[in-house]
Amino acid sequence: MSLLYRYNIVRSPRAVLTLGGRWSHPRPLLVVSVTGPAGTHAVEGLLDTGADETVFPEDVALRIGLSLSSAPQGMGVGATLAGIPLRYGEVSLRISDGIERREWRAWVGFTPAKLYRPMLGFAGFLQFFTATFHGDREQVELSVNALYPGT
Amino acid sequence: MNTNGERLDPPDLSHYDENRSKFPLEELAKYWGKHVAFSPDGTRIVACGESIAEVDDKLDAAGIHFSQVVHSYIDPPDAVYI
């Protein structure tokens, strides 16, 4: 069994030279539900094989009732190497493609930096899946692996 | 939790991906560069704002609990991720 997601198509105002002149960018987005002590927040996140960690905006921690006041801290860097402060918390993550559903506990980062959408990176997310990115079909397939700790 | 302190069940998202992928691009264009909240079935945008907090404030005002929607960000058309 695996979860299958279509890429999200984002329209471009101009023909994209690097994609043969098509007028859109396909992006691997999927809905992840983050659950903390006070509730659940469902949000579209970006699967990012280049991200070491899974990171959400701090607003999400506030909404799900996760206190970060004494949370372990760290620092991340983006593609431009600009520093991004992080605080870590343990949450439940849930995904579904409408057919299969997976839920597991994970330590993820929260940042006060302007993060437009969660980054679903290796730690806490991709480490638990075999991810196949079908560039031709613009779909991504996730199958749980031996490290998957959830249900 | 809702205003009574009760934890709400998560919404049914089983049709979200299918409908979200069909969401009219012309309609999405109205929300370029904004944070939004989609209905659980992916057919409607029920709130938008410049930040997640603004979206949640609008949801509160409309009597919609933040756990009953899917949050997203509508990329502006000229954004290229690197």
PDB file of C-alpha atoms in Angstrom:
ATOM      1  CA  MET A   1       0.000   0.000   0.000  1.00  0.00           C
ATOM      2  CA  SER A   2       1.124   3.547  -0.631  1.00  0.00           C
ATOM      3  CA  LEU A   3      -0.222   7.055  -0.612  1.00  0.00           C
ATOM      4  CA  LEU A   4      -0.411   8.781  -3.975  1.00  0.00           C
ATOM      5  CA  TYR A   5      -0.558  12.548  -4.412  1.00  0.00           C
ATOM      6  CA  ARG A   6      -0.847  14.651  -7.539  1.00  0.00           C
ATOM      7  CA  TYR A   7       1.433  17.660  -7.741  1.00  0.00           C
ATOM      8  CA  ASN A   8      -0.176  21.019  -7.209  1.00  0.00           C
ATOM      9  CA  ILE A   9      -0.106  23.114 -10.385  1.00  0.00           C
ATOM     10  CA  VAL A  10       0.874  26.753  -9.888  1.00  0.00           C
ATOM     11  CA  ARG A  11       0.208  28.990 -12.846  1.00  0.00           C
ATOM     12  CA  SER A  12       3.074  31.109 -14.160  1.00  0.00           C
ATOM     13  CA  PRO A  13       2.585  34.557 -15.722  1.00  0.00           C
ATOM     14  CA  ARG A  14       5.028  33.621 -18.434  1.00  0.00           C
ATOM     15  CA  ALA A  15       6.188  30.559 -20.283  1.00  0.00           C
ATOM     16  CA  VAL A  16       8.654  28.654 -18.138  1.00  0.00           C
ATOM     17  CA  LEU A  17      11.764  28.321 -20.251  1.00  0.00           C
ATOM     18  CA  THR A  18      13.226  25.546 -18.100  1.00  0.00           C
ATOM     19  CA  LEU A  19      10.073  23.451 -18.430  1.00  0.00           C
ATOM     20  CA  GLY A  20       9.819  23.554 -22.181  1.00  0.00           C
ATOM     21  CA  GLY A  21       7.614  26.611 -22.299  1.00  0.00           C
ATOM     22  CA  ARG A  22       4.684  25.403 -20.204  1.00  0.00           C
ATOM     23  CA  TRP A  23       2.818  28.061 -18.223  1.00  0.00           C
ATOM     24  CA  SER A  24       2.932  26.498 -14.778  1.00  0.00           C
ATOM     25  CA  HIS A  25       5.108  24.990 -12.064  1.00  0.00           C
ATOM     26  CA  PRO A  26       4.144  21.616 -10.564  1.00  0.00           C
ATOM     27  CA  ARG A  27       4.859  21.326  -6.823  1.00  0.00           C
ATOM     28  CA  PRO A  28       4.592  18.312  -4.465  1.00  0.00           C
ATOM     29  CA  LEU A  29       2.192  19.642  -1.843  1.00  0.00           C
ATOM     30  CA  LEU A  30       0.149  17.498   0.499  1.00  0.00           C
ATOM     31  CA  VAL A  31      -2.109  18.090   3.454  1.00  0.00           C
ATOM     32  CA  VAL A  32      -0.615  17.244   6.828  1.00  0.00           C
ATOM     33  CA  SER A  33      -2.616  17.480  10.041  1.00  0.00           C
ATOM     34  CA  VAL A  34      -0.567  18.491  13.075  1.00  0.00           C
ATOM     35  CA  THR A  35      -2.027  17.616  16.469  1.00  0.00           C
ATOM     36  CA  GLY A  36      -0.954  18.999  19.818  1.00  0.00           C
ATOM     37  CA  PRO A  37      -2.458  19.115  23.314  1.00  0.00           C
ATOM     38  CA  ALA A  38      -5.267  21.505  22.347  1.00  0.00           C
ATOM     39  CA  GLY A  39      -6.189  20.663  18.805  1.00  0.00           C
ATOM     40  CA  THR A  40      -5.365  19.871  15.208  1.00  0.00           C
ATOM     41  CA  HIS A  41      -4.260  22.160  12.398  1.00  0.00           C
ATOM     42  CA  ALA A  42      -4.442  20.882   8.807  1.00  0.00           C
ATOM     43  CA  VAL A  43      -2.173  22.609   6.318  1.00  0.00           C
ATOM     44  CA  GLU A  44      -0.684  22.073   2.880  1.00  0.00           C
ATOM     45  CA  GLY A  45       3.029  21.397   3.227  1.00  0.00           C
ATOM     46  CA  LEU A  46       5.792  21.087   0.664  1.00  0.00           C
ATOM     47  CA  LEU A  47       7.661  17.792   0.393  1.00  0.00           C
ATOM     48  CA  ASP A  48      11.300  18.855   0.370  1.00  0.00           C
ATOM     49  CA  THR A  49      13.987  16.211   0.037  1.00  0.00           C
ATOM     50  CA  GLY A  50      16.594  18.937   0.537  1.00  0.00           C
ATOM     51  CA  ALA A  51      15.300  19.939   3.975  1.00  0.00           C
ATOM     52  CA  ASP A  52      16.976  18.268   6.955  1.00  0.00           C
ATOM     53  CA  GLU A  53      13.976  18.820   9.177  1.00  0.00           C
ATOM     54  CA  THR A  54      10.226  19.277   9.166  1.00  0.00           C
ATOM     55  CA  VAL A  55       9.344  22.861  10.051  1.00  0.00           C
ATOM     56  CA  PHE A  56       6.075  24.691  10.696  1.00  0.00           C
ATOM     57  CA  PRO A  57       5.339  28.346  11.421  1.00  0.00           C
ATOM     58  CA  GLU A  58       5.178  29.102  15.162  1.00  0.00           C
ATOM     59  CA  ASP A  59       1.546  30.190  14.738  1.00  0.00           C
ATOM     60  CA  VAL A  60       0.719  26.507  14.309  1.00  0.00           C
ATOM     61  CA  ALA A  61       2.248  25.607  17.691  1.00  0.00           C
ATOM     62  CA  LEU A  62       0.156  28.313  19.308  1.00  0.00           C
ATOM     63  CA  ARG A  63      -3.032  27.008  17.728  1.00  0.00           C
ATOM     64  CA  ILE A  64      -2.504  23.386  18.740  1.00  0.00           C
ATOM     65  CA  GLY A  65      -1.583  24.345  22.288  1.00  0.00           C
ATOM     66  CA  LEU A  66       2.071  23.335  22.132  1.00  0.00           C
ATOM     67  CA  SER A  67       4.175  25.383  24.523  1.00  0.00           C
ATOM     68  CA  LEU A  68       7.590  26.261  23.154  1.00  0.00           C
ATOM     69  CA  SER A  69       8.692  28.346  26.128  1.00  0.00           C
ATOM     70  CA  SER A  70      11.194  25.753  27.326  1.00  0.00           C
ATOM     71  CA  ALA A  71      11.554  23.879  24.053  1.00  0.00           C
ATOM     72  CA  PRO A  72      14.929  22.768  22.682  1.00  0.00           C
ATOM     73  CA  GLN A  73      16.245  25.386  20.291  1.00  0.00           C
ATOM     74  CA  GLY A  74      18.257  25.291  17.114  1.00  0.00           C
ATOM     75  CA  MET A  75      19.094  27.202  13.992  1.00  0.00           C
ATOM     76  CA  GLY A  76      18.390  26.336  10.390  1.00  0.00           C
ATOM     77  CA  VAL A  77      19.513  27.859   7.126  1.00  0.00           C
ATOM     78  CA  GLY A  78      17.592  28.298   3.918  1.00  0.00           C
ATOM     79  CA  ALA A  79      18.880  28.111   0.394  1.00  0.00           C
ATOM     80  CA  THR A  80      20.339  31.603   0.812  1.00  0.00           C
ATOM     81  CA  LEU A  81      22.086  30.508   4.049  1.00  0.00           C
ATOM     82  CA  ALA A  82      20.126  33.077   6.039  1.00  0.00           C
ATOM     83  CA  GLY A  83      19.674  31.922   9.646  1.00  0.00           C
ATOM     84  CA  ILE A  84      16.236  30.677  10.745  1.00  0.00           C
ATOM     85  CA  PRO A  85      15.607  30.231  14.489  1.00  0.00           C
ATOM     86  CA  LEU A  86      13.881  26.998  15.433  1.00  0.00           C
ATOM     87  CA  ARG A  87      12.234  25.592  18.536  1.00  0.00           C
ATOM     88  CA  TYR A  88      11.290  21.955  18.679  1.00  0.00           C
ATOM     89  CA  GLY A  89       8.210  20.144  19.888  1.00  0.00           C
ATOM     90  CA  GLU A  90       6.727  16.662  19.675  1.00  0.00           C
ATOM     91  CA  VAL A  91       3.440  16.405  17.786  1.00  0.00           C
ATOM     92  CA  SER A  92       1.310  13.889  15.956  1.00  0.00           C
ATOM     93  CA  LEU A  93       1.336  14.109  12.170  1.00  0.00           C
ATOM     94  CA  ARG A  94      -1.398  12.610  10.011  1.00  0.00           C
ATOM     95  CA  ILE A  95      -1.629  12.290   6.243  1.00  0.00           C
ATOM     96  CA  SER A  96      -4.112  10.633   3.918  1.00  0.00           C
ATOM     97  CA  ASP A  97      -4.648  10.423   0.200  1.00  0.00           C
ATOM     98  CA  GLY A  98      -8.312   9.587   0.684  1.00  0.00           C
ATOM     99  CA  ILE A  99      -7.637   5.873   0.593  1.00  0.00           C
ATOM    100  CA  GLU A 100      -4.783   5.204   2.979  1.00  0.00           C
ATOM    101  CA  ARG A 101      -4.166   7.074   6.214  1.00  0.00           C
ATOM    102  CA  ARG A 102      -0.998   7.302   8.298  1.00  0.00           C
ATOM    103  CA  GLU A 103      -0.411   8.893  11.698  1.00  0.00           C
ATOM    104  CA  TRP A 104       2.784   9.052  13.756  1.00  0.00           C
ATOM    105  CA  ARG A 105       4.557  10.986  16.492  1.00  0.00           C
ATOM    106  CA  ALA A 106       7.475  13.175  15.506  1.00  0.00           C
ATOM    107  CA  TRP A 107       9.729  15.932  16.729  1.00  0.00           C
ATOM    108  CA  VAL A 108       9.386  18.914  14.415  1.00  0.00           C
ATOM    109  CA  GLY A 109      10.662  22.467  14.322  1.00  0.00           C
ATOM    110  CA  PHE A 110       8.662  25.669  14.660  1.00  0.00           C
ATOM    111  CA  THR A 111       9.984  29.002  13.485  1.00  0.00           C
ATOM    112  CA  PRO A 112       8.969  32.625  13.956  1.00  0.00           C
ATOM    113  CA  ALA A 113      10.526  33.345  10.554  1.00  0.00           C
ATOM    114  CA  LYS A 114       8.172  34.058   7.688  1.00  0.00           C
ATOM    115  CA  LEU A 115       7.506  30.571   6.401  1.00  0.00           C
ATOM    116  CA  TYR A 116       4.774  30.533   3.810  1.00  0.00           C
ATOM    117  CA  ARG A 117       4.122  26.844   4.107  1.00  0.00           C
ATOM    118  CA  PRO A 118       5.492  23.971   6.177  1.00  0.00           C
ATOM    119  CA  MET A 119       8.559  22.215   4.882  1.00  0.00           C
ATOM    120  CA  LEU A 120       8.171  18.450   5.117  1.00  0.00           C
ATOM    121  CA  GLY A 121      11.797  17.387   5.288  1.00  0.00           C
ATOM    122  CA  PHE A 122      13.790  14.366   6.378  1.00  0.00           C
ATOM    123  CA  ALA A 123      13.606  14.356  10.180  1.00  0.00           C
ATOM    124  CA  GLY A 124      10.086  13.658  11.346  1.00  0.00           C
ATOM    125  CA  PHE A 125       8.641  13.045   7.904  1.00  0.00           C
ATOM    126  CA  LEU A 126      10.555  11.685   4.905  1.00  0.00           C
ATOM    127  CA  GLN A 127      12.744   9.461   7.098  1.00  0.00           C
ATOM    128  CA  PHE A 128       9.688   7.254   7.614  1.00  0.00           C
ATOM    129  CA  PHE A 129       8.754   6.828   3.951  1.00  0.00           C
ATOM    130  CA  THR A 130      10.090   5.598   0.677  1.00  0.00           C
ATOM    131  CA  ALA A 131       9.189   8.530  -1.546  1.00  0.00           C
ATOM    132  CA  THR A 132       8.997   8.105  -5.307  1.00  0.00           C
ATOM    133  CA  PHE A 133       8.683  11.327  -7.271  1.00  0.00           C
ATOM    134  CA  HIS A 134       7.164  10.559 -10.646  1.00  0.00           C
ATOM    135  CA  GLY A 135       8.320  13.554 -12.644  1.00  0.00           C
ATOM    136  CA  ASP A 136       6.563  12.381 -15.764  1.00  0.00           C
ATOM    137  CA  ARG A 137       3.188  11.879 -14.078  1.00  0.00           C
ATOM    138  CA  GLU A 138       3.692  14.773 -11.654  1.00  0.00           C
ATOM    139  CA  GLN A 139       2.746  12.542  -8.772  1.00  0.00           C
ATOM    140  CA  VAL A 140       4.512  11.487  -5.606  1.00  0.00           C
ATOM    141  CA  GLU A 141       4.074   8.117  -3.978  1.00  0.00           C
ATOM    142  CA  LEU A 142       4.802   7.537  -0.277  1.00  0.00           C
ATOM    143  CA  SER A 143       5.218   4.081   1.195  1.00  0.00           C
ATOM    144  CA  VAL A 144       5.998   3.570   4.852  1.00  0.00           C
ATOM    145  CA  ASN A 145       9.392   2.039   5.558  1.00  0.00           C
ATOM    146  CA  ALA A 146      10.848   0.019   8.438  1.00  0.00           C
ATOM    147  CA  LEU A 147      11.469   3.167  10.495  1.00  0.00           C
ATOM    148  CA  TYR A 148       7.826   4.239  10.409  1.00  0.00           C
ATOM    149  CA  PRO A 149       6.719   4.488  14.055  1.00  0.00           C
ATOM    150  CA  GLY A 150       3.008   5.067  13.631  1.00  0.00           C
ATOM    151  CA  THR A 151      -0.254   3.470  12.703  1.00  0.00           C
TER     152      THR A 151
ATOM    153  CA  MET B   1     -11.268  22.716  21.002  1.00  0.00           C
ATOM    154  CA  ASN B   2     -14.389  24.713  20.393  1.00  0.00           C
ATOM    155  CA  THR B   3     -15.609  27.585  22.543  1.00  0.00           C
ATOM    156  CA  ASN B   4     -17.083  25.067  24.992  1.00  0.00           C
ATOM    157  CA  GLY B   5     -13.662  23.548  25.512  1.00  0.00           C
ATOM    158  CA  GLU B   6     -14.601  20.390  23.634  1.00  0.00           C
ATOM    159  CA  ARG B   7     -12.137  18.896  21.221  1.00  0.00           C
ATOM    160  CA  LEU B   8     -13.612  18.776  17.728  1.00  0.00           C
ATOM    161  CA  ASP B   9     -13.226  15.748  15.535  1.00  0.00           C
ATOM    162  CA  PRO B  10     -10.987  16.366  12.542  1.00  0.00           C
ATOM    163  CA  PRO B  11     -12.940  17.043   9.340  1.00  0.00           C
ATOM    164  CA  ASP B  12     -13.323  14.537   6.538  1.00  0.00           C
ATOM    165  CA  LEU B  13     -10.550  15.368   4.069  1.00  0.00           C
ATOM    166  CA  SER B  14     -11.079  12.334   1.857  1.00  0.00           C
ATOM    167  CA  HIS B  15     -12.146  14.431  -1.153  1.00  0.00           C
ATOM    168  CA  TYR B  16      -9.825  17.373  -0.533  1.00  0.00           C
ATOM    169  CA  ASP B  17      -6.992  16.438  -2.892  1.00  0.00           C
ATOM    170  CA  GLU B  18      -9.302  15.557  -5.754  1.00  0.00           C
ATOM    171  CA  ASN B  19     -11.259  18.807  -5.543  1.00  0.00           C
ATOM    172  CA  ARG B  20      -8.242  20.974  -4.708  1.00  0.00           C
ATOM    173  CA  SER B  21      -6.513  19.793  -7.875  1.00  0.00           C
ATOM    174  CA  LYS B  22      -9.558  20.924  -9.877  1.00  0.00           C
ATOM    175  CA  PHE B  23      -9.870  24.295  -8.167  1.00  0.00           C
ATOM    176  CA  PRO B  24     -10.160  26.894 -10.960  1.00  0.00           C
ATOM    177  CA  LEU B  25      -6.866  28.683 -11.505  1.00  0.00           C
ATOM    178  CA  GLU B  26      -8.765  31.870 -12.366  1.00  0.00           C
ATOM    179  CA  GLU B  27     -10.348  31.772  -8.912  1.00  0.00           C
ATOM    180  CA  LEU B  28      -7.015  31.115  -7.223  1.00  0.00           C
ATOM    181  CA  ALA B  29      -5.597  34.194  -8.936  1.00  0.00           C
ATOM    182  CA  LYS B  30      -7.700  36.345  -6.587  1.00  0.00           C
ATOM    183  CA  TYR B  31      -5.643  35.015  -3.689  1.00  0.00           C
ATOM    184  CA  TRP B  32      -2.105  35.203  -5.043  1.00  0.00           C
ATOM    185  CA  GLY B  33       0.325  35.903  -2.209  1.00  0.00           C
ATOM    186  CA  LYS B  34      -2.253  35.314   0.510  1.00  0.00           C
ATOM    187  CA  HIS B  35      -2.761  32.766   3.241  1.00  0.00           C
ATOM    188  CA  VAL B  36      -6.103  31.009   2.849  1.00  0.00           C
ATOM    189  CA  ALA B  37      -8.351  28.432   4.466  1.00  0.00           C
ATOM    190  CA  PHE B  38     -10.008  25.868   2.221  1.00  0.00           C
ATOM    191  CA  SER B  39     -13.178  24.008   3.088  1.00  0.00           C
ATOM    192  CA  PRO B  40     -12.438  20.380   4.067  1.00  0.00           C
ATOM    193  CA  ASP B  41     -13.678  19.120   0.707  1.00  0.00           C
ATOM    194  CA  GLY B  42     -11.339  21.488  -1.160  1.00  0.00           C
ATOM    195  CA  THR B  43     -14.099  23.190  -3.135  1.00  0.00           C
ATOM    196  CA  ARG B  44     -14.160  26.636  -1.463  1.00  0.00           C
ATOM    197  CA  ILE B  45     -11.881  29.226   0.099  1.00  0.00           C
ATOM    198  CA  VAL B  46     -13.626  30.268   3.296  1.00  0.00           C
ATOM    199  CA  ALA B  47     -11.135  32.870   4.577  1.00  0.00           C
ATOM    200  CA  CYS B  48      -8.007  34.677   3.442  1.00  0.00           C
ATOM    201  CA  GLY B  49      -5.480  37.081   4.899  1.00  0.00           C
ATOM    202  CA  GLU B  50      -1.939  38.377   4.903  1.00  0.00           C
ATOM    203  CA  SER B  51      -0.960  35.947   7.674  1.00  0.00           C
ATOM    204  CA  ILE B  52      -2.113  32.718   9.280  1.00  0.00           C
ATOM    205  CA  ALA B  53      -3.227  34.724  12.304  1.00  0.00           C
ATOM    206  CA  GLU B  54      -5.397  36.975  10.155  1.00  0.00           C
ATOM    207  CA  VAL B  55      -6.976  33.958   8.489  1.00  0.00           C
ATOM    208  CA  ASP B  56      -7.715  32.413  11.885  1.00  0.00           C
ATOM    209  CA  ASP B  57      -9.198  35.685  13.144  1.00  0.00           C
ATOM    210  CA  LYS B  58     -11.554  35.723  10.151  1.00  0.00           C
ATOM    211  CA  LEU B  59     -12.469  32.095  10.767  1.00  0.00           C
ATOM    212  CA  ASP B  60     -13.247  32.933  14.389  1.00  0.00           C
ATOM    213  CA  ALA B  61     -15.428  35.826  13.274  1.00  0.00           C
ATOM    214  CA  ALA B  62     -17.291  33.520  10.910  1.00  0.00           C
ATOM    215  CA  GLY B  63     -17.785  30.917  13.619  1.00  0.00           C
ATOM    216  CA  ILE B  64     -15.530  28.385  11.923  1.00  0.00           C
ATOM    217  CA  HIS B  65     -13.033  26.577  14.115  1.00  0.00           C
ATOM    218  CA  PHE B  66      -9.478  26.588  12.754  1.00  0.00           C
ATOM    219  CA  SER B  67      -9.330  22.792  12.969  1.00  0.00           C
ATOM    220  CA  GLN B  68     -12.212  22.446  10.499  1.00  0.00           C
ATOM    221  CA  VAL B  69     -10.371  23.849   7.465  1.00  0.00           C
ATOM    222  CA  VAL B  70      -7.182  23.258   5.498  1.00  0.00           C
ATOM    223  CA  HIS B  71      -4.718  26.120   5.661  1.00  0.00           C
ATOM    224  CA  SER B  72      -2.627  26.971   2.650  1.00  0.00           C
ATOM    225  CA  TYR B  73      -0.700  29.709   0.935  1.00  0.00           C
ATOM    226  CA  ILE B  74      -1.415  30.684  -2.655  1.00  0.00           C
ATOM    227  CA  ASP B  75       1.878  31.217  -4.381  1.00  0.00           C
ATOM    228  CA  PRO B  76       2.171  34.388  -6.407  1.00  0.00           C
ATOM    229  CA  PRO B  77       2.614  33.466 -10.064  1.00  0.00           C
ATOM    230  CA  ASP B  78       6.116  34.853 -10.348  1.00  0.00           C
ATOM    231  CA  ALA B  79       7.502  32.858  -7.412  1.00  0.00           C
ATOM    232  CA  VAL B  80      10.066  30.251  -8.393  1.00  0.00           C
ATOM    233  CA  TYR B  81      11.300  28.012  -5.585  1.00  0.00           C
ATOM    234  CA  ILE B  82      15.058  27.424  -5.525  1.00  0.00           C
TER     235      ILE B  82
END
